[in-house]
PDB file of C-alpha atoms in Angstrom:
ATOM      1  CA  MET A   1       0.000   0.000   0.000  1.00 59.00           C
ATOM      2  CA  SER A   2       1.361   3.415  -0.897  1.00 58.00           C
ATOM      3  CA  VAL A   3       1.046   6.570   1.145  1.00 61.00           C
ATOM      4  CA  ILE A   4       0.564   9.859  -0.644  1.00 56.00           C
ATOM      5  CA  VAL A   5       2.255  12.710   1.194  1.00 55.00           C
ATOM      6  CA  PRO A   6       0.209  15.918   0.959  1.00 56.00           C
ATOM      7  CA  GLY A   7       1.943  18.784  -0.787  1.00 53.00           C
ATOM      8  CA  GLN A   8       4.723  16.707  -2.257  1.00 53.00           C
ATOM      9  CA  ASP A   9       5.102  17.214  -5.998  1.00 55.00           C
ATOM     10  CA  LYS A  10       1.760  18.951  -6.284  1.00 59.00           C
ATOM     11  CA  GLY A  11       2.065  18.919 -10.010  1.00 67.00           C
ATOM     12  CA  LYS A  12       4.305  19.891 -12.826  1.00 70.00           C
ATOM     13  CA  SER A  13       3.607  22.374 -15.551  1.00 74.00           C
ATOM     14  CA  TYR A  14       2.647  21.198 -19.004  1.00 76.00           C
ATOM     15  CA  ILE A  15       6.209  21.846 -20.171  1.00 75.00           C
ATOM     16  CA  GLU A  16       7.964  20.426 -17.099  1.00 77.00           C
ATOM     17  CA  HIS A  17       6.346  16.966 -17.141  1.00 77.00           C
ATOM     18  CA  PRO A  18       7.708  15.770 -20.530  1.00 79.00           C
ATOM     19  CA  ALA A  19      11.083  17.341 -19.701  1.00 76.00           C
ATOM     20  CA  VAL A  20      11.262  15.242 -16.530  1.00 75.00           C
ATOM     21  CA  GLN A  21      10.258  12.144 -18.502  1.00 79.00           C
ATOM     22  CA  THR A  22      12.987  12.679 -21.117  1.00 79.00           C
ATOM     23  CA  GLY A  23      15.625  13.737 -18.576  1.00 74.00           C
ATOM     24  CA  THR A  24      16.055  17.284 -19.895  1.00 78.00           C
ATOM     25  CA  SER A  25      14.442  19.096 -16.949  1.00 82.00           C
ATOM     26  CA  TYR A  26      16.701  21.695 -15.342  1.00 88.00           C
ATOM     27  CA  LYS A  27      14.739  21.458 -12.107  1.00 87.00           C
ATOM     28  CA  ALA A  28      15.125  17.672 -11.919  1.00 87.00           C
ATOM     29  CA  LYS A  29      18.856  17.968 -12.615  1.00 89.00           C
ATOM     30  CA  LEU A  30      19.239  20.670  -9.935  1.00 90.00           C
ATOM     31  CA  LYS A  31      17.349  18.524  -7.410  1.00 89.00           C
ATOM     32  CA  ALA A  32      19.584  15.549  -8.203  1.00 88.00           C
ATOM     33  CA  ALA A  33      22.726  17.682  -7.855  1.00 90.00           C
ATOM     34  CA  ILE A  34      21.594  19.040  -4.483  1.00 90.00           C
ATOM     35  CA  ASP A  35      20.672  15.554  -3.234  1.00 89.00           C
ATOM     36  CA  HIS A  36      24.071  14.275  -4.357  1.00 89.00           C
ATOM     37  CA  LEU A  37      26.001  17.126  -2.679  1.00 89.00           C
ATOM     38  CA  ILE A  38      24.167  17.292   0.672  1.00 88.00           C
ATOM     39  CA  PRO A  39      26.108  14.402   2.318  1.00 87.00           C
ATOM     40  CA  ALA A  40      29.434  16.041   1.394  1.00 86.00           C
ATOM     41  CA  SER A  41      28.447  19.554   2.543  1.00 86.00           C
ATOM     42  CA  SER A  42      29.089  21.152   5.926  1.00 88.00           C
ATOM     43  CA  ASP A  43      26.541  23.971   5.533  1.00 88.00           C
ATOM     44  CA  ILE A  44      24.401  25.762   2.936  1.00 88.00           C
ATOM     45  CA  GLU A  45      27.289  27.993   1.830  1.00 90.00           C
ATOM     46  CA  ASP A  46      29.464  24.943   1.193  1.00 90.00           C
ATOM     47  CA  LEU A  47      26.662  23.344  -0.818  1.00 89.00           C
ATOM     48  CA  LEU A  48      26.243  26.459  -2.983  1.00 90.00           C
ATOM     49  CA  ALA A  49      30.008  26.624  -3.532  1.00 92.00           C
ATOM     50  CA  GLN A  50      30.010  22.991  -4.653  1.00 92.00           C
ATOM     51  CA  LEU A  51      27.118  23.715  -7.021  1.00 91.00           C
ATOM     52  CA  GLN A  52      29.204  26.543  -8.510  1.00 92.00           C
ATOM     53  CA  ARG A  53      32.110  24.140  -9.021  1.00 92.00           C
ATOM     54  CA  GLU A  54      29.736  21.816 -10.890  1.00 90.00           C
ATOM     55  CA  GLY A  55      28.938  24.647 -13.318  1.00 92.00           C
ATOM     56  CA  TYR A  56      25.841  26.208 -11.796  1.00 92.00           C
ATOM     57  CA  GLU A  57      25.622  29.978 -11.528  1.00 92.00           C
ATOM     58  CA  ILE A  58      24.407  30.974  -8.049  1.00 91.00           C
ATOM     59  CA  LYS A  59      22.469  34.121  -7.205  1.00 91.00           C
ATOM     60  CA  ARG A  60      22.112  34.988  -3.514  1.00 89.00           C
ATOM     61  CA  GLY A  61      19.377  37.164  -2.145  1.00 85.00           C
ATOM     62  CA  LYS A  62      16.156  36.745  -0.239  1.00 86.00           C
ATOM     63  CA  ASN A  63      15.777  33.399  -2.033  1.00 87.00           C
ATOM     64  CA  SER A  64      18.842  31.658  -3.421  1.00 89.00           C
ATOM     65  CA  SER A  65      18.675  30.733  -7.088  1.00 92.00           C
ATOM     66  CA  ALA A  66      20.736  28.575  -9.410  1.00 92.00           C
ATOM     67  CA  ARG A  67      21.124  28.439 -13.163  1.00 92.00           C
ATOM     68  CA  ALA A  68      22.693  25.593 -15.128  1.00 90.00           C
ATOM     69  CA  PRO A  69      24.937  26.281 -18.101  1.00 89.00           C
ATOM     70  CA  ASN A  70      22.696  26.901 -21.163  1.00 88.00           C
ATOM     71  CA  GLN A  71      19.670  27.554 -18.915  1.00 89.00           C
ATOM     72  CA  GLU A  72      17.844  30.774 -19.756  1.00 91.00           C
ATOM     73  CA  ARG A  73      16.527  31.792 -16.322  1.00 91.00           C
ATOM     74  CA  PHE A  74      17.468  31.194 -12.713  1.00 92.00           C
ATOM     75  CA  THR A  75      15.531  28.620 -10.686  1.00 90.00           C
ATOM     76  CA  ARG A  76      14.762  29.520  -7.085  1.00 90.00           C
ATOM     77  CA  LEU A  77      15.584  26.664  -4.754  1.00 88.00           C
ATOM     78  CA  LYS A  78      12.272  27.065  -2.925  1.00 87.00           C
ATOM     79  CA  THR A  79      10.354  26.329  -6.159  1.00 86.00           C
ATOM     80  CA  LEU A  80      11.863  22.840  -6.235  1.00 85.00           C
ATOM     81  CA  GLY A  81       9.660  21.816  -3.297  1.00 83.00           C
ATOM     82  CA  ALA A  82       9.534  21.828   0.490  1.00 81.00           C
ATOM     83  CA  ASP A  83      12.684  19.692   0.682  1.00 82.00           C
ATOM     84  CA  TYR A  84      14.765  22.329  -1.119  1.00 86.00           C
ATOM     85  CA  THR A  85      14.163  25.546   0.812  1.00 86.00           C
ATOM     86  CA  GLU A  86      17.276  26.927   2.496  1.00 88.00           C
ATOM     87  CA  GLU A  87      15.934  25.941   5.927  1.00 88.00           C
ATOM     88  CA  ALA A  88      15.132  22.394   4.776  1.00 87.00           C
ATOM     89  CA  ILE A  89      18.532  21.971   3.110  1.00 87.00           C
ATOM     90  CA  THR A  90      20.256  23.235   6.266  1.00 88.00           C
ATOM     91  CA  ALA A  91      18.265  20.722   8.338  1.00 87.00           C
ATOM     92  CA  ARG A  92      19.100  17.904   5.913  1.00 87.00           C
ATOM     93  CA  ILE A  93      22.814  18.764   6.063  1.00 86.00           C
ATOM     94  CA  ALA A  94      22.586  18.644   9.864  1.00 85.00           C
ATOM     95  CA  GLY A  95      21.223  15.115   9.592  1.00 80.00           C
ATOM     96  CA  GLY A  96      17.492  15.700   9.770  1.00 70.00           C
ATOM     97  CA  LEU A  97      14.826  14.106   7.636  1.00 65.00           C
ATOM     98  CA  ARG A  98      13.303  15.735   4.604  1.00 65.00           C
ATOM     99  CA  PRO A  99      10.290  17.859   5.575  1.00 62.00           C
ATOM    100  CA  SER A 100       8.070  15.845   3.216  1.00 60.00           C
ATOM    101  CA  ARG A 101       8.998  12.618   5.025  1.00 58.00           C
ATOM    102  CA  GLN A 102       8.443  13.890   8.563  1.00 55.00           C
ATOM    103  CA  LEU A 103       5.190  12.932  10.210  1.00 52.00           C
ATOM    104  CA  LYS A 104       2.951  15.795  11.156  1.00 53.00           C
ATOM    105  CA  GLN A 105       2.207  15.876  14.883  1.00 54.00           C
ATOM    106  CA  ARG A 106      -1.423  16.085  15.844  1.00 54.00           C
ATOM    107  CA  ASP A 107      -2.515  17.849  18.970  1.00 55.00           C
ATOM    108  CA  GLY A 108      -5.107  15.217  19.862  1.00 54.00           C
ATOM    109  CA  ARG A 109      -8.116  17.441  19.278  1.00 52.00           C
ATOM    110  CA  ALA A 110     -10.789  16.315  16.863  1.00 44.00           C
ATOM    111  CA  SER A 111     -10.764  19.047  14.261  1.00 53.00           C
ATOM    112  CA  LEU A 112     -13.329  19.876  11.618  1.00 70.00           C
ATOM    113  CA  LEU A 113     -16.148  18.299  13.603  1.00 75.00           C
ATOM    114  CA  ILE A 114     -19.457  20.099  13.636  1.00 73.00           C
ATOM    115  CA  ASP A 115     -20.557  21.253  17.090  1.00 77.00           C
ATOM    116  CA  ILE A 116     -24.177  20.121  16.925  1.00 75.00           C
ATOM    117  CA  GLN A 117     -25.064  21.265  20.453  1.00 74.00           C
ATOM    118  CA  ASN A 118     -24.114  24.908  19.780  1.00 74.00           C
ATOM    119  CA  ASN A 119     -25.030  25.058  16.096  1.00 74.00           C
ATOM    120  CA  ILE A 120     -28.226  27.084  15.589  1.00 78.00           C
ATOM    121  CA  LYS A 121     -28.841  25.589  12.150  1.00 77.00           C
ATOM    122  CA  ALA A 122     -28.675  22.050  13.580  1.00 76.00           C
ATOM    123  CA  GLN A 123     -31.194  22.987  16.299  1.00 80.00           C
ATOM    124  CA  GLN A 124     -33.627  24.517  13.816  1.00 84.00           C
ATOM    125  CA  ASN A 125     -33.375  21.953  11.021  1.00 87.00           C
ATOM    126  CA  ALA A 126     -33.778  18.230  11.752  1.00 88.00           C
ATOM    127  CA  GLY A 127     -32.344  17.280   8.357  1.00 89.00           C
ATOM    128  CA  TYR A 128     -29.182  19.299   8.948  1.00 87.00           C
ATOM    129  CA  HIS A 129     -28.891  17.822  12.461  1.00 87.00           C
ATOM    130  CA  ARG A 130     -29.018  14.302  11.007  1.00 90.00           C
ATOM    131  CA  TRP A 131     -26.528  15.178   8.251  1.00 90.00           C
ATOM    132  CA  ALA A 132     -24.101  16.779  10.756  1.00 87.00           C
ATOM    133  CA  THR A 133     -24.295  13.719  13.022  1.00 89.00           C
ATOM    134  CA  ILE A 134     -23.463  11.371  10.140  1.00 90.00           C
ATOM    135  CA  GLU A 135     -20.732  13.730   8.865  1.00 87.00           C
ATOM    136  CA  ASN A 136     -19.099  13.826  12.312  1.00 84.00           C
ATOM    137  CA  LEU A 137     -19.120  10.022  12.448  1.00 86.00           C
ATOM    138  CA  LYS A 138     -17.501   9.839   9.004  1.00 85.00           C
ATOM    139  CA  ARG A 139     -14.817  12.352   9.974  1.00 81.00           C
ATOM    140  CA  ARG A 140     -14.020  10.512  13.206  1.00 80.00           C
ATOM    141  CA  GLN A 141     -13.836   7.217  11.353  1.00 79.00           C
ATOM    142  CA  GLY A 142     -11.521   8.791   8.759  1.00 73.00           C
ATOM    143  CA  GLN A 143      -9.211  10.105  11.510  1.00 66.00           C
ATOM    144  CA  SER A 144      -8.893   6.678  13.114  1.00 63.00           C
ATOM    145  CA  ARG A 145      -7.715   5.177   9.833  1.00 63.00           C
ATOM    146  CA  HIS A 146      -4.727   7.499   9.537  1.00 58.00           C
ATOM    147  CA  PRO A 147      -1.574   6.595  11.498  1.00 57.00           C
ATOM    148  CA  GLY A 148      -0.496   9.067  14.116  1.00 54.00           C
ATOM    149  CA  SER A 149      -3.988  10.335  14.845  1.00 49.00           C
ATOM    150  CA  THR A 150      -5.681  10.094  18.176  1.00 52.00           C
ATOM    151  CA  SER A 151      -9.414   9.882  18.745  1.00 46.00           C
TER     152      SER A 151
END
């Protein structure tokens, strides 16, 4: 059984998808280069210096960007995904997990449940009251199926 991580690779543009498939995507190549260099890097500055040695042009600023030789425009690291922001790369260099692989902590509260007792619409409309009761049961059942949740 596979687990789909929310927010990971939300989608590629119409141009990016075939480029990834054929291996000509600059973003995919930059991701691979960063993944390859992270174990050998001591910090983010060292990683960017190593990227420069591999032929990438680096632009520092509010958001760091890189451009491969023959690439027209710079690619911001943060546009590569949650695992490639400067903070995430720094955490990965320090030995942490990728943000997309970390489990989200739940606070134990049942969220998104409809408060039938205090809901005026549920008190005035029997049909809505019945629907809200069934919806709450569905939502609680859905929470118990996901690992890491508490009911």
